Amino acid sequence: MIKANDPSLKSWIEVPPDSDFPIQNLPFGIFKTQSSSSRVGIAIGDQVLDMSILNKLGFLDDFKIDDSIFTNQYLNDFIELGKPLCRSIRQRVSNLLNVNNPELRDNKNAQYKVLNYMSNVQMQLPVKIGDYTDFYSDIERNIAAKVHTSSKAGISFRKHLPLGYNGRASSIVVSGTSFHRPKGQIKPFGSDLPVFDSTKQLDFGLEVAFIVGKQTPLGKTVSTATAEDHIFGLTLLNGWSAHDFHTPEDIQPGLFLSKRFITTISPWIVTLDALEPFRTQGCVQDPKVLPYLEYSGEKNIDINLEVSIQPENSDEHLISKSNCKNMYWTIEQQLAHLTSNGCNINIGDLIASRTICAQNTDSFGSMLELSLKEMKAIKLKDGSERKFINDNDTVIIRGYCEKNGVRIGFGEAKGKVLEALNS
C-alpha cells in the first residue's frame, strides 16, 4: 500500500500546484454549511470532504465508527479513537482520492454529497481546548530579551529547559475571528502612575502549536522517545500581545493580561504523518541537556512561515518570513518537560512554540522585534507605516513545507483588529 504522504500520489480532484492541501496532506478540521451543523472534514485542494456523509455512504464501513464521531462540534472524540485508527482512516481517504481508484472517482452522486467547496463552508475551532501552554522555543530572541527584565539570565536559563507559561484556553479562536483592541493598565512615558486605556502597542506573535492526541494520568511522564504517540498534529498560532501591558507584568511570574485577551489558530490540524518527510536536524543544544530532555534523530520540522498585514481596503504586505526549523526546543522536548513533574495532559490540549524568529532582519516574529531592529516603522504597500498593529488591520500568518514537488500547508491564521469598545 502506498503511504498517504508518498510524493508520487495524484488525486482525481484537481489540486493547484500552490495549494496547501494536496493528497499528501489531508488535514483534519471542523466545518459547517448553511444546511448542516458542525462536522469533521478533510481538506483536499479547494474542497472539504465531509467525513460524516462518507461514513453514511458506506465508504468507511470497515472501521465500524458511530456517525456521532463525525457529526461533532470538535475533533476530540475522533482523536480519542487513537492514533493507529485515525492514521488508518486518513490512509483510507487517501486511497479513495487516488487517481487510480474508481470507488469515489466514478461515483458522481456520492461526490456531490461528500464534497463542499471551501468558499461555501465556515470553518470552526477544530478542538475543545482544556489547557493551553506557551513555550519559549527560540532562545535567539535577543531583541525581545533587551526589553524584558530577564535579559541574559533568561537566555542562559532557556538553554537548560524549555520555559513555558499557562495561557487562557477560553480566548482561543479560529482563523477569521475579529476582535476589539484590548484595554489594560499602561504606564505613560514620564509618568509615575498608570492609566487604564486601550493598548498602543498591539502586536502579533508568529507561532506554531501542536494538539495533544493521547491523554496521561496524574503522575505519568512522557519521554522524548514516546512523545509523538501523544501528538495528533500541528496548527498555526498567532499569540497576540499588548506590549504596553507587559511593564507591570514583568515583575511577576508569567504574563497575564498582556497575552490572554485573544489567541488565533488556523482551522486545519496537519498530522505528523504528513509532516514526516520534512523532518530536519535541530539546533545544537549547548550546554548538554539533562537526560530526560535528550533525544535522537531529526525532530525539527522544515515549515516556512510568513506574516502579512492587510490594512482596511488595501492589499496585504508581507512583513516577515521565518521557519519552524529554527526552534531550539523540539515539540517532543516540550511535551517531555511539561509532563516531567507528573502533570497530566488531555486530548485537545494546545502546546505552542511562542514567537519563532531567526537572526535575519526580515525573520523576526513580532512587530516589536522587526521595528526595533530597523529602528524605524515598517512601510506598507499603501504608503502607511507601522510600528505596531493599527485598528482595522488584518494580520495573516501562513505556513507550508515544500519538498520533491509536494507542498504541505496549514491554511491561514487570520485575525482583524477592531477599535476598542467604549464600555
XYZ file of C-alpha atoms in Angstrom:
423
model
C 0.000 0.000 0.000
C 1.311 3.440 -0.949
C 1.746 5.639 2.138
C -0.514 8.672 2.319
C 2.449 11.083 2.208
C 4.106 9.484 -0.848
C 5.193 12.294 -3.257
C 4.128 10.235 -6.296
C 0.451 10.242 -5.289
C -2.047 12.068 -7.501
C -5.711 12.738 -6.865
C -8.628 12.702 -9.286
C -9.582 16.002 -7.656
C -7.721 18.838 -9.367
C -5.305 20.432 -6.915
C -3.420 23.611 -7.979
C 0.392 23.411 -7.582
C 0.379 26.179 -4.955
C -2.423 24.608 -2.910
C -1.793 23.892 0.776
C -3.868 20.742 0.565
C -2.645 18.110 -1.904
C -3.481 14.444 -1.431
C -0.282 14.052 0.634
C -1.645 16.406 3.311
C -5.291 15.571 4.161
C -5.511 17.593 7.395
C -8.494 17.358 9.747
C -10.831 20.184 10.742
C -14.379 21.044 11.757
C -16.709 22.828 9.343
C -20.359 23.620 8.826
C -22.505 24.802 5.928
C -25.744 26.748 5.681
C -27.650 23.460 5.659
C -25.569 21.351 8.061
C -24.259 21.514 11.614
C -20.612 21.183 12.645
C -18.866 18.047 11.420
C -15.450 16.544 10.723
C -13.869 17.401 7.392
C -10.666 16.718 5.478
C -9.158 19.335 3.158
C -8.283 18.389 -0.427
C -7.420 21.159 -2.876
C -10.078 23.854 -2.619
C -12.684 21.435 -1.263
C -13.660 19.836 2.043
C -14.534 16.149 2.282
C -17.475 15.529 4.622
C -16.440 12.552 6.761
C -19.959 12.088 8.138
C -21.509 11.628 4.694
C -18.573 9.470 3.610
C -19.280 7.217 6.589
C -23.043 7.135 5.964
C -22.500 6.130 2.345
C -20.526 3.085 3.478
C -17.048 4.104 2.370
C -15.746 3.685 5.932
C -17.715 0.563 6.877
C -14.576 -1.437 7.664
C -13.903 0.822 10.651
C -17.375 0.460 12.230
C -17.401 4.033 13.547
C -20.539 5.580 15.012
C -21.552 8.600 12.955
C -21.690 10.771 16.088
C -17.875 10.797 15.937
C -18.079 12.704 12.659
C -21.143 14.897 13.364
C -19.383 16.675 16.153
C -18.545 20.196 17.223
C -14.923 19.225 17.889
C -12.325 16.669 16.790
C -11.707 15.426 20.338
C -13.874 12.297 20.062
C -12.293 11.421 16.726
C -8.785 11.911 18.132
C -9.719 9.714 21.086
C -10.149 6.782 18.687
C -6.362 6.544 18.876
C -3.547 7.387 16.533
C -3.409 3.988 14.770
C -7.118 4.135 13.847
C -7.003 7.815 12.874
C -3.999 7.029 10.696
C -5.860 4.139 9.024
C -8.882 6.354 8.315
C -6.653 9.008 6.756
C -4.990 6.274 4.679
C -8.435 5.088 3.517
C -9.349 8.620 2.451
C -6.051 8.846 0.566
C -6.924 5.634 -1.264
C -10.407 6.936 -2.137
C -8.949 10.154 -3.554
C -6.232 8.367 -5.516
C -6.497 8.996 -9.245
C -6.321 5.236 -9.899
C -9.194 4.304 -7.555
C -12.662 4.353 -9.229
C -14.705 3.883 -5.995
C -15.397 7.562 -5.446
C -13.837 8.891 -8.635
C -16.561 7.355 -10.813
C -19.436 7.846 -8.363
C -20.693 11.331 -9.253
C -23.721 11.071 -6.969
C -21.507 10.344 -3.944
C -19.080 13.111 -4.912
C -21.918 15.622 -4.956
C -22.847 14.620 -1.402
C -19.421 14.408 0.223
C -17.535 17.340 -1.334
C -18.010 21.010 -0.451
C -16.062 23.952 -1.837
C -14.158 25.806 0.876
C -15.786 29.039 -0.238
C -19.148 27.553 0.809
C -18.198 26.342 4.287
C -17.480 28.023 7.594
C -14.507 26.627 9.476
C -14.832 26.155 13.230
C -12.436 25.853 16.156
C -11.087 22.332 15.494
C -10.720 21.050 19.058
C -12.153 21.692 22.502
C -9.089 23.041 24.286
C -8.879 22.368 28.004
C -5.381 23.656 28.676
C -3.014 25.904 26.744
C 0.731 26.158 27.362
C 3.064 28.555 25.552
C 6.774 27.683 25.489
C 9.853 29.757 24.759
C 11.108 27.542 21.928
C 13.501 30.083 20.445
C 16.385 31.378 22.575
C 17.603 33.709 19.827
C 15.081 36.438 20.594
C 17.893 38.751 21.639
C 15.985 41.873 20.642
C 12.993 40.930 22.773
C 15.282 39.955 25.635
C 16.605 43.533 25.801
C 13.180 44.866 26.647
C 12.444 42.233 29.300
C 13.876 42.159 32.770
C 15.074 38.562 32.335
C 17.724 39.547 29.742
C 20.939 37.478 29.883
C 19.841 35.374 32.834
C 16.669 34.389 30.995
C 18.538 33.452 27.816
C 21.010 31.335 29.793
C 18.241 29.526 31.649
C 16.443 28.794 28.384
C 19.432 26.698 27.325
C 18.735 24.214 30.125
C 14.986 23.810 29.814
C 12.079 24.989 27.642
C 10.437 27.665 29.783
C 6.689 27.987 29.425
C 3.634 29.659 30.899
C -0.021 28.747 31.002
C -2.307 30.726 28.703
C -6.069 31.160 28.671
C -7.911 28.465 26.675
C -11.243 30.318 26.702
C -9.938 33.123 24.465
C -8.540 30.871 21.710
C -10.427 31.495 18.461
C -10.368 30.113 14.931
C -8.910 31.990 11.970
C -11.172 34.720 10.619
C -12.363 35.911 14.036
C -12.206 39.684 14.567
C -11.642 41.221 17.995
C -11.665 44.587 19.708
C -8.443 46.258 20.770
C -7.857 45.253 24.402
C -7.623 47.606 27.377
C -5.355 47.459 30.394
C -3.061 49.387 32.699
C -0.439 51.386 30.827
C 2.341 53.479 32.308
C 2.753 56.543 30.068
C 6.276 57.732 29.357
C 7.483 60.060 32.091
C 4.602 59.237 34.435
C 4.858 57.547 37.829
C 1.266 56.341 37.752
C -0.535 54.029 35.337
C -3.705 54.762 33.398
C -6.386 52.391 32.125
C -6.539 52.654 28.349
C -6.528 50.654 25.130
C -3.149 49.268 24.119
C -0.986 51.405 21.864
C 1.441 48.525 21.242
C -0.712 45.713 19.870
C 1.432 43.033 18.254
C 1.256 39.620 16.611
C 3.269 36.567 17.677
C 4.333 34.119 14.956
C 3.928 30.632 16.421
C 3.154 27.015 15.667
C 1.359 24.719 18.094
C 0.588 21.058 18.496
C -2.555 19.293 19.645
C -2.290 16.588 22.288
C -3.739 13.342 20.922
C -3.370 10.948 23.850
C -4.024 11.678 27.488
C -1.998 10.660 30.521
C -2.981 10.200 34.190
C -1.561 12.292 37.004
C 1.974 11.240 37.829
C 2.696 9.790 34.388
C 5.601 11.284 32.451
C 6.110 11.283 28.685
C 9.606 10.707 27.297
C 11.023 12.351 24.185
C 11.082 8.867 22.619
C 7.320 8.332 23.077
C 6.153 11.943 22.753
C 4.969 11.555 19.148
C 2.425 8.958 20.311
C 0.786 11.803 22.232
C 0.840 14.421 19.429
C -2.060 14.412 16.939
C -0.827 17.216 14.681
C 0.216 20.831 14.264
C -1.534 24.120 13.614
C -0.515 27.767 13.152
C -0.978 30.209 16.018
C -0.943 33.970 16.470
C -0.071 34.771 20.062
C -1.366 38.345 20.056
C 0.278 40.614 22.609
C -0.124 44.071 24.138
C 3.429 45.133 24.933
C 2.496 48.196 26.975
C 0.641 45.865 29.368
C 3.928 43.981 29.872
C 5.641 46.567 32.064
C 3.750 45.877 35.326
C 3.638 42.162 34.495
C 7.396 41.804 34.013
C 7.806 41.833 37.798
C 5.501 38.834 38.300
C 5.958 35.197 37.223
C 4.466 34.960 33.742
C 2.383 37.194 31.531
C -1.285 37.772 32.243
C -3.471 40.466 30.616
C -0.812 41.292 28.034
C -1.234 37.886 26.348
C -4.587 36.336 27.246
C -7.122 38.582 25.536
C -7.120 36.513 22.309
C -5.136 33.785 20.550
C -5.822 32.847 16.910
C -5.228 29.382 15.453
C -5.616 28.025 11.934
C -8.611 25.691 11.386
C -6.735 22.674 9.971
C -4.660 20.225 12.006
C -1.851 18.791 9.900
C -0.827 15.323 11.079
C 2.719 14.349 11.972
C 2.449 11.668 9.282
C 2.006 14.353 6.617
C 4.941 16.309 8.049
C 7.293 13.334 8.392
C 9.120 13.940 5.050
C 10.048 17.433 6.228
C 11.863 16.454 9.406
C 15.294 18.023 9.763
C 18.175 18.355 12.199
C 17.554 20.645 15.136
C 19.808 23.204 16.765
C 22.964 22.142 18.568
C 21.973 22.298 22.232
C 24.901 23.572 24.266
C 25.222 23.054 27.191
C 24.086 19.433 27.070
C 20.539 18.965 28.292
C 19.569 16.715 31.174
C 18.809 13.067 30.298
C 15.003 13.452 30.297
C 15.329 16.054 27.503
C 17.771 14.109 25.352
C 16.512 12.796 22.016
C 17.812 11.165 18.862
C 17.007 11.612 15.193
C 15.668 14.528 13.167
C 12.941 16.151 15.241
C 12.673 19.710 13.930
C 10.294 20.344 11.030
C 11.104 22.499 7.991
C 7.987 24.703 7.930
C 8.235 28.017 6.079
C 6.364 30.736 7.959
C 5.094 34.080 6.687
C 3.304 37.057 8.239
C 1.409 39.706 6.283
C -0.506 42.826 7.309
C -3.537 43.904 5.313
C -4.829 47.405 6.101
C -8.509 48.162 5.534
C -9.347 48.381 1.801
C -5.762 47.708 0.791
C -3.504 44.892 -0.402
C -1.704 42.721 2.113
C 2.004 43.321 2.689
C 4.470 40.568 3.612
C 6.492 41.752 6.607
C 8.199 38.643 7.969
C 9.448 35.224 6.836
C 10.785 32.599 9.204
C 10.986 28.834 9.637
C 9.945 26.360 12.281
C 13.272 24.533 11.939
C 14.828 27.426 13.873
C 13.193 26.251 17.111
C 15.776 25.484 19.799
C 13.441 23.146 21.693
C 11.602 20.408 19.795
C 7.927 19.633 20.320
C 8.968 16.288 21.815
C 11.145 18.064 24.386
C 8.335 20.479 25.196
C 5.933 17.634 25.953
C 8.552 15.723 27.942
C 9.272 18.814 30.035
C 5.585 19.632 30.529
C 4.923 16.185 31.986
C 8.257 15.784 33.806
C 6.709 16.738 37.166
C 3.788 14.338 36.682
C 1.380 16.893 35.228
C -1.316 15.079 33.235
C -2.265 16.015 29.670
C -5.627 15.662 27.934
C -6.782 15.236 24.353
C -7.161 18.656 22.765
C -4.594 20.426 24.936
C -2.739 23.085 22.931
C 1.035 23.432 23.272
C 2.519 26.450 21.473
C 6.035 27.468 20.489
C 5.978 31.143 21.457
C 7.405 33.552 18.894
C 9.569 31.917 16.212
C 12.220 34.061 14.594
C 15.712 33.975 13.180
C 18.619 36.418 13.235
C 17.861 37.892 9.805
C 16.143 41.272 9.812
C 13.072 40.031 7.934
C 12.717 36.900 10.063
C 11.590 38.289 13.388
C 8.276 37.003 14.678
C 6.709 40.203 16.031
C 6.367 43.893 15.207
C 8.351 44.762 18.319
C 11.378 42.861 17.078
C 11.002 43.991 13.466
C 10.672 47.690 14.245
C 13.326 47.725 16.982
C 15.839 46.016 14.712
C 15.226 48.545 11.951
C 14.952 51.419 14.442
C 12.057 52.723 12.370
C 8.490 51.981 11.380
C 7.695 49.405 8.695
C 6.369 50.915 5.470
C 3.498 49.038 3.805
C 2.439 48.902 0.143
C -0.218 51.585 0.587
C 2.384 54.016 1.922
C 1.275 53.801 5.535
C 3.713 52.911 8.308
C 3.526 50.578 11.282
C 5.443 50.085 14.482
C 2.539 48.100 15.888
C -0.852 46.897 14.644
C -3.487 49.544 13.864
C -7.257 49.319 14.122
C -8.827 47.623 11.074
C -5.554 45.862 10.235
C -5.791 42.162 9.407
C -2.793 40.013 10.330
C -2.364 36.819 8.315
C 0.009 34.003 9.271
C 0.717 31.250 6.726
C 2.901 28.155 6.869
C 3.928 25.437 4.452
C 6.514 22.708 3.819
C 7.891 22.073 0.341
C 9.970 19.189 -0.969
C 10.077 16.867 -4.002
C 7.326 18.837 -5.721
C 4.938 18.463 -2.758
C 3.664 21.413 -0.750
C 2.055 20.699 2.631
C 0.333 23.791 4.002
C -1.637 24.843 7.050
C -4.001 27.396 5.555
C -4.184 30.692 7.424
C -4.337 32.025 10.956
C -6.032 35.354 10.275
C -7.482 37.970 12.576
C -8.742 41.533 12.207
C -8.373 44.221 14.873
C -11.412 46.391 15.585
C -11.377 49.600 17.593
C -11.618 49.323 21.370
C -15.060 49.182 22.924
C -16.185 52.247 24.880
C -17.508 50.278 27.837
